Short mmCIF file of C-alpha atoms and ligand atoms in Angstrom, two decimals:
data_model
loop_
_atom_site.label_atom_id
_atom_site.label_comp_id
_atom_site.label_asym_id
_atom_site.label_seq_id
_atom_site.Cartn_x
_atom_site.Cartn_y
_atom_site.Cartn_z
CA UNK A 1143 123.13 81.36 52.44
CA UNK A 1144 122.81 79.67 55.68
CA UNK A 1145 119.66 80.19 57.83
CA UNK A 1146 120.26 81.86 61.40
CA UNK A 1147 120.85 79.17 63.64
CA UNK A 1148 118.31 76.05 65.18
CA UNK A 1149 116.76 78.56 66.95
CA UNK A 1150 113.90 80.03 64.55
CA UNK A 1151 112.28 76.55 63.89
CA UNK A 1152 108.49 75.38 65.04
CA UNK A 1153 108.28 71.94 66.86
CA UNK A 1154 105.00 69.94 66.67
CA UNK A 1155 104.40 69.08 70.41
CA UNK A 1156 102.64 66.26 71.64
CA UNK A 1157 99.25 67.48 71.29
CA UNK A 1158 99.57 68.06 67.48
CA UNK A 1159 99.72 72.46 67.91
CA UNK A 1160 102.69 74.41 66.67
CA UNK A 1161 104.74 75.14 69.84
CA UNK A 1162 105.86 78.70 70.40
CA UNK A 1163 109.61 79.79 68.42
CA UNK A 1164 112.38 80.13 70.31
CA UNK A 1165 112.75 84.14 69.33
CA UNK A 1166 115.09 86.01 70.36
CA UNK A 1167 114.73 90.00 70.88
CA UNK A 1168 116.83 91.87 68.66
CA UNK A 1169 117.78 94.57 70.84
CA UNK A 1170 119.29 91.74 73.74
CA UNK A 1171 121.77 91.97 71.08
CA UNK A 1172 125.79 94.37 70.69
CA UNK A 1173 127.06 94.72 67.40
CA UNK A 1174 129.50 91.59 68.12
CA UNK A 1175 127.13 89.43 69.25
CA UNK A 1176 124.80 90.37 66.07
CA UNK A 1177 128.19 90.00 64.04
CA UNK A 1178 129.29 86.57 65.39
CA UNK A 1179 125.11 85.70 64.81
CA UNK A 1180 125.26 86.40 61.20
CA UNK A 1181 129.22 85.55 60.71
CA UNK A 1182 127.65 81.61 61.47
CA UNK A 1183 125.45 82.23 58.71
CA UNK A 1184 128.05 83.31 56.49
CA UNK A 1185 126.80 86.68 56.21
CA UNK A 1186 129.40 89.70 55.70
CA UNK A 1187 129.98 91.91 59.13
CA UNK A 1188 128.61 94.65 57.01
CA UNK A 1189 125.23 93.40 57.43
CA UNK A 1190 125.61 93.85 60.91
CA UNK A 1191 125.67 97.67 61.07
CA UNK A 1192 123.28 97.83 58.52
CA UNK A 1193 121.12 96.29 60.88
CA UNK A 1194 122.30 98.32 63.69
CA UNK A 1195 121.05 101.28 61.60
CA UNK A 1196 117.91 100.32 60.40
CA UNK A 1197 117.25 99.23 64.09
CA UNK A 1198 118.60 102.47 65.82
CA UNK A 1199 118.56 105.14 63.67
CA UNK A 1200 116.04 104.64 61.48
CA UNK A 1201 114.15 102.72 64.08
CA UNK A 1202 111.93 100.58 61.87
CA UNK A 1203 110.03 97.94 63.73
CA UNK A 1204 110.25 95.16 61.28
CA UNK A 1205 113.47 93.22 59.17
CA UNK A 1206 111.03 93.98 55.86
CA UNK A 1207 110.93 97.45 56.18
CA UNK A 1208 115.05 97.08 56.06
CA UNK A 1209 115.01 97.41 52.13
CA UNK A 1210 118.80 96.82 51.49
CA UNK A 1211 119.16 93.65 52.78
CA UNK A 1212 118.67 90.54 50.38
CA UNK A 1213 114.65 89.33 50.78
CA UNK A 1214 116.60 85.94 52.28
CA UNK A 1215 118.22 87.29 54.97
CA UNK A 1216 115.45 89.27 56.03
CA UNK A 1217 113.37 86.32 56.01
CA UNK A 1218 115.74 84.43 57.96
CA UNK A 1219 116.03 87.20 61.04
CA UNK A 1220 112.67 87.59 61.42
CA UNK A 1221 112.10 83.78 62.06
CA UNK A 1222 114.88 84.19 64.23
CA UNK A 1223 114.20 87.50 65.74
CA UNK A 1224 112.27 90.34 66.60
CA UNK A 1225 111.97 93.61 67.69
CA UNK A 1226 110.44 93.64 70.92
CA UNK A 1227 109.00 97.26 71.89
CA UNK A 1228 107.18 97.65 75.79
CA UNK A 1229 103.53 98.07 74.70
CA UNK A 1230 103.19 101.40 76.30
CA UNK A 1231 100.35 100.81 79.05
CA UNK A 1232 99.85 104.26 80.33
CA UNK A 1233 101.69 108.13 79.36
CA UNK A 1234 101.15 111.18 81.65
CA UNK A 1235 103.00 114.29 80.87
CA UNK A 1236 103.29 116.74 83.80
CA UNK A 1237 102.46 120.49 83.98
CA UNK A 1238 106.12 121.17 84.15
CA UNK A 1239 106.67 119.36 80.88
CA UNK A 1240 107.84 116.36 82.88
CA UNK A 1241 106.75 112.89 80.71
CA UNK A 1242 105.93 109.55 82.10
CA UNK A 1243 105.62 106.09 80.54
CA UNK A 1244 104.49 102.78 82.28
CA UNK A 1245 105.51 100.25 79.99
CA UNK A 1246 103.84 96.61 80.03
CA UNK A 1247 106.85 94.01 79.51
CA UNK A 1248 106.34 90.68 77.62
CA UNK A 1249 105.84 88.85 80.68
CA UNK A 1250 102.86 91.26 81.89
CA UNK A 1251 104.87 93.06 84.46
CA UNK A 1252 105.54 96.86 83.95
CA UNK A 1253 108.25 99.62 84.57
CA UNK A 1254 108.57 103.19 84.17
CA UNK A 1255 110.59 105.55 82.43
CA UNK A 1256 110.48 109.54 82.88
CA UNK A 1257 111.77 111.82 80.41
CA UNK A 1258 112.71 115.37 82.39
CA UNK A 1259 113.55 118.73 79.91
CA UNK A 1260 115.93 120.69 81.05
CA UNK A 1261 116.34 123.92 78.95
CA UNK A 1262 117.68 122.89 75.57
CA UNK A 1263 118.38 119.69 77.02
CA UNK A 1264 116.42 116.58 78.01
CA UNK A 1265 117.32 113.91 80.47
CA UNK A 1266 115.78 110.31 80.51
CA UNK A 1267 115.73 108.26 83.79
CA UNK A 1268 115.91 104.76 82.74
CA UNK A 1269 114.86 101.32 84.75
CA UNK A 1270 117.02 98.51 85.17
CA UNK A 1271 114.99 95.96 86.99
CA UNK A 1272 111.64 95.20 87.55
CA UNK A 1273 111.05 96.53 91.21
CA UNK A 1274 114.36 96.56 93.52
CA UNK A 1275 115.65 94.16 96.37
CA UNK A 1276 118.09 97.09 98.57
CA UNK A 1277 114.93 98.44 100.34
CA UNK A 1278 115.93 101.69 100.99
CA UNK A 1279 113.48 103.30 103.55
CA UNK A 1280 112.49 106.12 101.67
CA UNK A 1281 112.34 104.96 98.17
CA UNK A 1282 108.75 104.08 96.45
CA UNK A 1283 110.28 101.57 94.04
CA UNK A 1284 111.60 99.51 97.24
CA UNK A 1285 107.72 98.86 98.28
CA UNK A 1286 107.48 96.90 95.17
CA UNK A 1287 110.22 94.67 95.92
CA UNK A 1288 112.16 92.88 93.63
CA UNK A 1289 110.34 91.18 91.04
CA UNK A 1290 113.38 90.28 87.79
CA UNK A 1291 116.06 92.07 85.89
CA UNK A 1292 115.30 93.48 82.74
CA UNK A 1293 117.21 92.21 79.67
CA UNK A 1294 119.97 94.68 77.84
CA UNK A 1295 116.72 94.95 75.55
CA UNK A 1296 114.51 95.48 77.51
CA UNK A 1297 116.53 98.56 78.52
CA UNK A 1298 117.46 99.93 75.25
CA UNK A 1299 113.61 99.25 74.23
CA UNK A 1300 112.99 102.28 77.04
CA UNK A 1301 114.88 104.80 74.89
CA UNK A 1302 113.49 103.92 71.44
CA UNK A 1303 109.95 104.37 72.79
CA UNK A 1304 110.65 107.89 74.10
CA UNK A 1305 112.30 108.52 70.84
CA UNK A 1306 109.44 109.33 68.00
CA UNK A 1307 110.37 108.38 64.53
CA UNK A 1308 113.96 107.99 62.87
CA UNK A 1309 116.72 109.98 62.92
CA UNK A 1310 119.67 110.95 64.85
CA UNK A 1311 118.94 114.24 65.87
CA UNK A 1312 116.09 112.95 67.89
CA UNK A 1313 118.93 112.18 70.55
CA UNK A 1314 120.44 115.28 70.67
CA UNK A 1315 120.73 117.04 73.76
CA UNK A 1316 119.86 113.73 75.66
CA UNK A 1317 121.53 112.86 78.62
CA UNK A 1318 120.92 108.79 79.66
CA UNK A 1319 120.67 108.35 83.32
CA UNK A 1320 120.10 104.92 85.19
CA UNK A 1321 117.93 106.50 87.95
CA UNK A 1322 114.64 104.69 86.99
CA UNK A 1323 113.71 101.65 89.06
CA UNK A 1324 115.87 99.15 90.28
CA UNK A 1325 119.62 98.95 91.28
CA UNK A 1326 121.86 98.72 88.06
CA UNK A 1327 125.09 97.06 89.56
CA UNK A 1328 122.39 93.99 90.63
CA UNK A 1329 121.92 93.72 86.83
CA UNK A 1330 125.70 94.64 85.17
CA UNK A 1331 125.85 92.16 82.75
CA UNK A 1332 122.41 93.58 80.97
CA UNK A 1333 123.50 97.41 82.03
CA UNK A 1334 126.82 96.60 80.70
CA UNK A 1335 125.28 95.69 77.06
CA UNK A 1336 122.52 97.87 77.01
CA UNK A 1337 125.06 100.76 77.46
CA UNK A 1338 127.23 98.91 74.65
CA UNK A 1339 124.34 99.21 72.42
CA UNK A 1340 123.27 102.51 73.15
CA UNK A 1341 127.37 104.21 72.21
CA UNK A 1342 127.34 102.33 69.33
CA UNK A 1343 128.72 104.19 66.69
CA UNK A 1344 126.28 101.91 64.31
CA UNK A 1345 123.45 102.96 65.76
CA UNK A 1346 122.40 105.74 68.14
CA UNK A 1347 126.07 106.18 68.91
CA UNK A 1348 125.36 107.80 72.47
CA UNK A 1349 129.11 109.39 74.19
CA UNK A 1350 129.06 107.60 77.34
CA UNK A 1351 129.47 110.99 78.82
CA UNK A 1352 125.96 111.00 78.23
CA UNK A 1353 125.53 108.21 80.57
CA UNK A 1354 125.66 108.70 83.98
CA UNK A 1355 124.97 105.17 86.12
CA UNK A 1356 123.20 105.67 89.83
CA UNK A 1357 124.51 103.14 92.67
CA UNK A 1358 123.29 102.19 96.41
CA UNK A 1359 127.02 101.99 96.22
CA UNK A 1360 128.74 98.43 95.55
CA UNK A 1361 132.20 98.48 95.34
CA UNK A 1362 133.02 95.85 92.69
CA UNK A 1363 129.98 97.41 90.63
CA UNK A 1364 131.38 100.73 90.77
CA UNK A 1365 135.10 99.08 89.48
CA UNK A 1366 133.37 97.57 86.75
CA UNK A 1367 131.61 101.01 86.30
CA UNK A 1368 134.65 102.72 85.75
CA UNK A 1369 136.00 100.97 83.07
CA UNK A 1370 133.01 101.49 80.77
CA UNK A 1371 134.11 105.48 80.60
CA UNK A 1372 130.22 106.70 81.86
CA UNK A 1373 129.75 109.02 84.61
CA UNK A 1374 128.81 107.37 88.14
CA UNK A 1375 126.24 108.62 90.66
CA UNK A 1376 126.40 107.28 93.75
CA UNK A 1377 123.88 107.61 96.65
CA UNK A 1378 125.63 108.40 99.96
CA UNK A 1379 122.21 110.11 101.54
CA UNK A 1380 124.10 109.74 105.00
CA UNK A 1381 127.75 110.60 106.35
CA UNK A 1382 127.51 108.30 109.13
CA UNK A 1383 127.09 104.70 108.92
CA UNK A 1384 124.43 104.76 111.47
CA UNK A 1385 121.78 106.63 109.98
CA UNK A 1386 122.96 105.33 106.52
CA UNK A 1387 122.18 101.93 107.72
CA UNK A 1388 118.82 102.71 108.73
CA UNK A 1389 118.21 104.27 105.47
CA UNK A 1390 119.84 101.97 103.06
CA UNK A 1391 120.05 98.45 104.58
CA UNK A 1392 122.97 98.05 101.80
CA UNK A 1393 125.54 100.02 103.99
CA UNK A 1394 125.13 96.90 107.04
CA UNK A 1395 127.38 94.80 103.79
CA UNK A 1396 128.84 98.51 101.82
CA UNK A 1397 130.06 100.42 104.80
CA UNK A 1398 130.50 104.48 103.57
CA UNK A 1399 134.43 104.14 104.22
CA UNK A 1400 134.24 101.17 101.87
CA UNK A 1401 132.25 103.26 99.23
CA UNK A 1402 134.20 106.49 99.78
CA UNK A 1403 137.02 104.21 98.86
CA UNK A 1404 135.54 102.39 95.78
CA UNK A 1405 134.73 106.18 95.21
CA UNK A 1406 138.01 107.52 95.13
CA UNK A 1407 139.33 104.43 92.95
CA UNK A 1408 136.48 105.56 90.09
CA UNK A 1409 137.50 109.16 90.14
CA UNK A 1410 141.35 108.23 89.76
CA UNK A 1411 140.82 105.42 87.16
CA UNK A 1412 137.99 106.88 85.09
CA UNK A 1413 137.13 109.43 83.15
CA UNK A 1414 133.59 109.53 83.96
CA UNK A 1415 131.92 112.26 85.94
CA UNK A 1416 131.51 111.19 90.11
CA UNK A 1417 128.61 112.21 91.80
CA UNK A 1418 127.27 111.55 95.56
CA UNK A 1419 123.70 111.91 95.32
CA UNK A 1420 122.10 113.12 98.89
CA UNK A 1421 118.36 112.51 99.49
CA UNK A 1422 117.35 115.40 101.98
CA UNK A 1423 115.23 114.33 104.50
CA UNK A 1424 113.31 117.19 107.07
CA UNK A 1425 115.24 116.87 110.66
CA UNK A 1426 116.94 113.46 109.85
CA UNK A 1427 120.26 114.15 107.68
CA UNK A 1428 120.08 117.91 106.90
CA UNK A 1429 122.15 119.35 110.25
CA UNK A 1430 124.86 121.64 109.42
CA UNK A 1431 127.87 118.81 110.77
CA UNK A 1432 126.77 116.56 108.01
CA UNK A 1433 126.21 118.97 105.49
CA UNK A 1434 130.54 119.75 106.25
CA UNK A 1435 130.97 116.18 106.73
CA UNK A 1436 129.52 115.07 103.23
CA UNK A 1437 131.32 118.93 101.00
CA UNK A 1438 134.64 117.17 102.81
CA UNK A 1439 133.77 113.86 101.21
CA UNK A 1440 133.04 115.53 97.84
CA UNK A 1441 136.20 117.09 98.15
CA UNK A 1442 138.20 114.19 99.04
CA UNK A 1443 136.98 112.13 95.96
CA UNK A 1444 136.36 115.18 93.68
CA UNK A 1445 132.86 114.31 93.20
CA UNK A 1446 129.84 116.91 92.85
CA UNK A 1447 127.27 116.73 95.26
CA UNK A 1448 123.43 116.11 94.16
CA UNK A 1449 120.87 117.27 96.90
CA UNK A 1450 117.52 115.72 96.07
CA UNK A 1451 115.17 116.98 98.64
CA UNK A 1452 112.73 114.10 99.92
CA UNK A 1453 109.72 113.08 97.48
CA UNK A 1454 107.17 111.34 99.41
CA UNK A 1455 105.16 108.41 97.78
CA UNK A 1456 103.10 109.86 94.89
CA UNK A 1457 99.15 109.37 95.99
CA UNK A 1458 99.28 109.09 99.13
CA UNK A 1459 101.02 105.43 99.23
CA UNK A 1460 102.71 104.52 102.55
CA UNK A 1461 106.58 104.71 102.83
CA UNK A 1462 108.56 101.83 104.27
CA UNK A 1463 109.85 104.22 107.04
CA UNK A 1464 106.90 106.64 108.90
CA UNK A 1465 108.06 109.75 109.49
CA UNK A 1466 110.10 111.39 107.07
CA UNK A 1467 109.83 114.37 105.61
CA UNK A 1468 110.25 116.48 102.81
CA UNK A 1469 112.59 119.52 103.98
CA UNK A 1470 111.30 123.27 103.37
CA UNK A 1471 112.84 125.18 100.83
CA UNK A 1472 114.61 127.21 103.56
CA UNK A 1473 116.08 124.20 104.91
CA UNK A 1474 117.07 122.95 101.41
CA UNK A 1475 119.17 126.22 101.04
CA UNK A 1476 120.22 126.44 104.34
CA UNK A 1477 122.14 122.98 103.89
CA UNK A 1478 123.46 123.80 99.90
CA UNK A 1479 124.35 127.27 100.94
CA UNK A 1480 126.76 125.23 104.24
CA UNK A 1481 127.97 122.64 101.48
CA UNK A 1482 128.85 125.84 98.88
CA UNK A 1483 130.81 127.72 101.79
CA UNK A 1484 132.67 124.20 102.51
CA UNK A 1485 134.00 124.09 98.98
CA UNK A 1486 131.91 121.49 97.35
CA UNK A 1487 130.03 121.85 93.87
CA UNK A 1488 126.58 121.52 94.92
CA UNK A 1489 123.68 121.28 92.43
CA UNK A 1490 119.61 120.89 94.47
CA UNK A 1491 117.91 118.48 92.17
CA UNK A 1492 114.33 120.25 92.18
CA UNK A 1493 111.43 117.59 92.19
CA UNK A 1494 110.40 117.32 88.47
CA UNK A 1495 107.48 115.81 87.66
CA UNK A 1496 106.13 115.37 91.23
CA UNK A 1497 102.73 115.90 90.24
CA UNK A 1498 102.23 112.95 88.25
CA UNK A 1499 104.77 110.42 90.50
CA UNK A 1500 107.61 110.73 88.09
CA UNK A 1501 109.82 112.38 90.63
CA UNK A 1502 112.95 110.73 91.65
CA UNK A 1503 112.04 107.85 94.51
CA UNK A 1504 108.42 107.71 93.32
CA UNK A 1505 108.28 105.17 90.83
CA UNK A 1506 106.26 101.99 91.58
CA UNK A 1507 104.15 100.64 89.05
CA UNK A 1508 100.69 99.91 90.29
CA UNK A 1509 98.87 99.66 87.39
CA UNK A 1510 96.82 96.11 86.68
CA UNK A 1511 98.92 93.35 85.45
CA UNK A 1512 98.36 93.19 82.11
CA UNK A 1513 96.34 96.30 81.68
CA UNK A 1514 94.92 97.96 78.69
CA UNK A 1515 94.16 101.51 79.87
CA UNK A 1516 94.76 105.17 79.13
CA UNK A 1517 97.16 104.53 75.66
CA UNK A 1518 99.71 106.88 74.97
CA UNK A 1519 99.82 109.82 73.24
N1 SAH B 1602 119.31 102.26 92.80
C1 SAH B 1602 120.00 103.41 92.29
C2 SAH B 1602 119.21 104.21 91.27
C3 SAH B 1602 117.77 104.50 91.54
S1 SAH B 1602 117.36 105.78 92.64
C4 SAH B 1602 120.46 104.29 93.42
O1 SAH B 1602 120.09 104.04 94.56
O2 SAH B 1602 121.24 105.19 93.19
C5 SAH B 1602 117.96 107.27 91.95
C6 SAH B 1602 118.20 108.36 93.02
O3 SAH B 1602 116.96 108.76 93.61
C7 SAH B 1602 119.10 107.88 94.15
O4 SAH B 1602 120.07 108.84 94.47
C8 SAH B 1602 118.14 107.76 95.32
O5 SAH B 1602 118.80 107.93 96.55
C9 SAH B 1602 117.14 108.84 95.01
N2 SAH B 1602 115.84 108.65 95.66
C10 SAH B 1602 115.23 107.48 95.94
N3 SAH B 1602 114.06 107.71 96.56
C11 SAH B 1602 113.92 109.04 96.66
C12 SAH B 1602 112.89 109.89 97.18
N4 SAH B 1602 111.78 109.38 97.71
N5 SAH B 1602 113.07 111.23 97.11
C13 SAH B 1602 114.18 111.74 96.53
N6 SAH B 1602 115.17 110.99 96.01
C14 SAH B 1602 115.04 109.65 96.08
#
């Protein structure tokens, strides 16, 4: 057998030491690009989805523990490769069952993932970038900034630390959404094959109707969006462009008739769910025009409507807007119960997890960079 590629070899540098290998991280990796790795090394597709299981479904952390492949080729991945897990930096579980994990990345920088039950189901809010560059006024994550993209991997690695031990069934009832930091059509490529990775059949083999991908709402990202067959949530949070500017700096580039547009294209094209997620803000966006304004919009494009009433920055931090506010629960009705009458599908998006700043908008890592404290459980 061939080895894997130039790749896995040690240099001598100039001062005599071993320089660092060029590995890769197994779980950058789709089935096809796995299958063209090991095709070069004249090694049967088969091997592939073996891989792909032991990886996945079994979810060992190491090519030795993957007993049915031949002692060479295991050698020769793991000079190669390796399975690159977040070392998980800090875990808080809320008193509504709501779980949090800040997970340090190779580099030393750190994301979070929440993992929400709902019932007999569960739904995990996954990150796609390190920090986010859109800015939007009342989001926690935006006060980070943009720091990088995270790598397909680096995505998928999210899932398999939520996930204890092997087995399929440890994905049942789980429902994927991209709602964690960052803006996922600034990062499509790695979205693109993390979510290839995640459906496939060879591993966890997630229905992409199990995936449901948020937007600021960028038209060409939400065409690509709808060929992958995953549902698509998209954040109007204003009906005019106006206040939707101040909010999300996106719409001075995205106007909402250009969105409502890509909109309509997804929901005739796709057979993903549409959503228009609406952040409720106290006084700002919650008057009874809008609330008829935005049912007609959810009408128009047969989308659902998600009201997610304000969560201010967990601890106290400072938004990048003063003066918003979270709207009372009588307001929160008062604005559903307007949307309901108008024909839409509404569904209020309680705050989970508020308590320990896992609820949606809050996430901002602020741990030390790299830190060692409070392991997980
Ligand atoms: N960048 C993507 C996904 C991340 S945000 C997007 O904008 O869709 C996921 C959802 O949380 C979005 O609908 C967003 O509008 C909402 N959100 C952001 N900050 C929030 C906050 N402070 N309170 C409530 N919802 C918030």
């Amino acid at each position: 057998m061939s080895t894997l590629g130039e790749r896995g070899s040690c240099a001598p540098t100039p001062c005599g030491s071993i320089s660092c290998r060029d590995v890769e991280n197994l779980l950058d990796l789709t089935l096809d690009d796995l299958t063209r790795e090991l095709n070069r090394a004249q090694e049967a597709p088969y091997r592939a989805r073996q891989i792909f299981h032991w990886t996945y479904v079994q979810r060992v952390p190491r090519f030795d523990a993957m007993a049915n492949l031949p002692t060479s080729l295991r050698e020769s991945l793991s000079s190669r490769f390796e399975i690159l897990r977040p070392e998980v930096r800090a875990y808080v579980r809320s008193a509504d069952g709501t779980q949090k994990w800040a997970l340090g990345l190779a580099d030393g920088l750190a994301i979070e993932t929440v993992l929400i039950p709902d019932g007999t189901r569960r739904t995990l809010c996954l990150s796609s970038q390190v920090g986010c560059a859109f800015g939007c006024v009342f989001c926690s994550t935006a006060t980070m900034k943009w720091r990088r993209n995270l790598s397909p991997g680096e995505i998928v690695a999210q899932l398999l630390t939520v996930l204890e031990g092997p087995g399929r069934d440890a994905a049942a009832g789980l429902n994927l959404v991209f709602m964690g930091m960052g803006e996922p059509t600034a990062n499509l490529e790695a979205v693109g094959r993390a979510i290839r990775i995640l459906t496939d059949r060879s591993g966890l083999g997630f229905s992409p109707r199990r995936i449901t991908v948020s937007t600021v709402g960028v038209p060409a990202g939400i065409a690509a969006l709808a060929r992958w067959g995953v549902g698509l949530a998209i954040s109007l949070n204003a009906v005019r462009d106006d206040l939707r500017t101040r909010l999300m700096p996106v719409n001075k580039t995205h106007s909402l008739a250009d969105v409502l547009v890509a909109a309509k294209r997804f929901g005739e094209s796709s057979k993903g769910r549409l959503t228009f997620e609406y952040v409720l803000l106290g006084g700002l966006n919650d008057g009874e025009d809008e609330a008829r304004l935005l049912a007609g919009m959810g009408r128009d494009a047969n989308a659902r409507v998600n009201v997610i009433p304000f969560n201010p920055p967990a601890g106290g931090a400072e938004p990048l807007a003063p003066g918003l506010r979270r709207p009372t629960d009588v307001e929160v009705d008062r604005f559903a119960a307007v949307l309901a009458r108008e024909g839409a599908t509404v569904m209020v998006r309680r705050s989970r997890g508020a308590d320990i700043g896992a609820a949606c908008g809050q996430l901002a890592v602020r741990l030390p960079e790299p830190a060692t404290r409070g392991a997980a459980a």
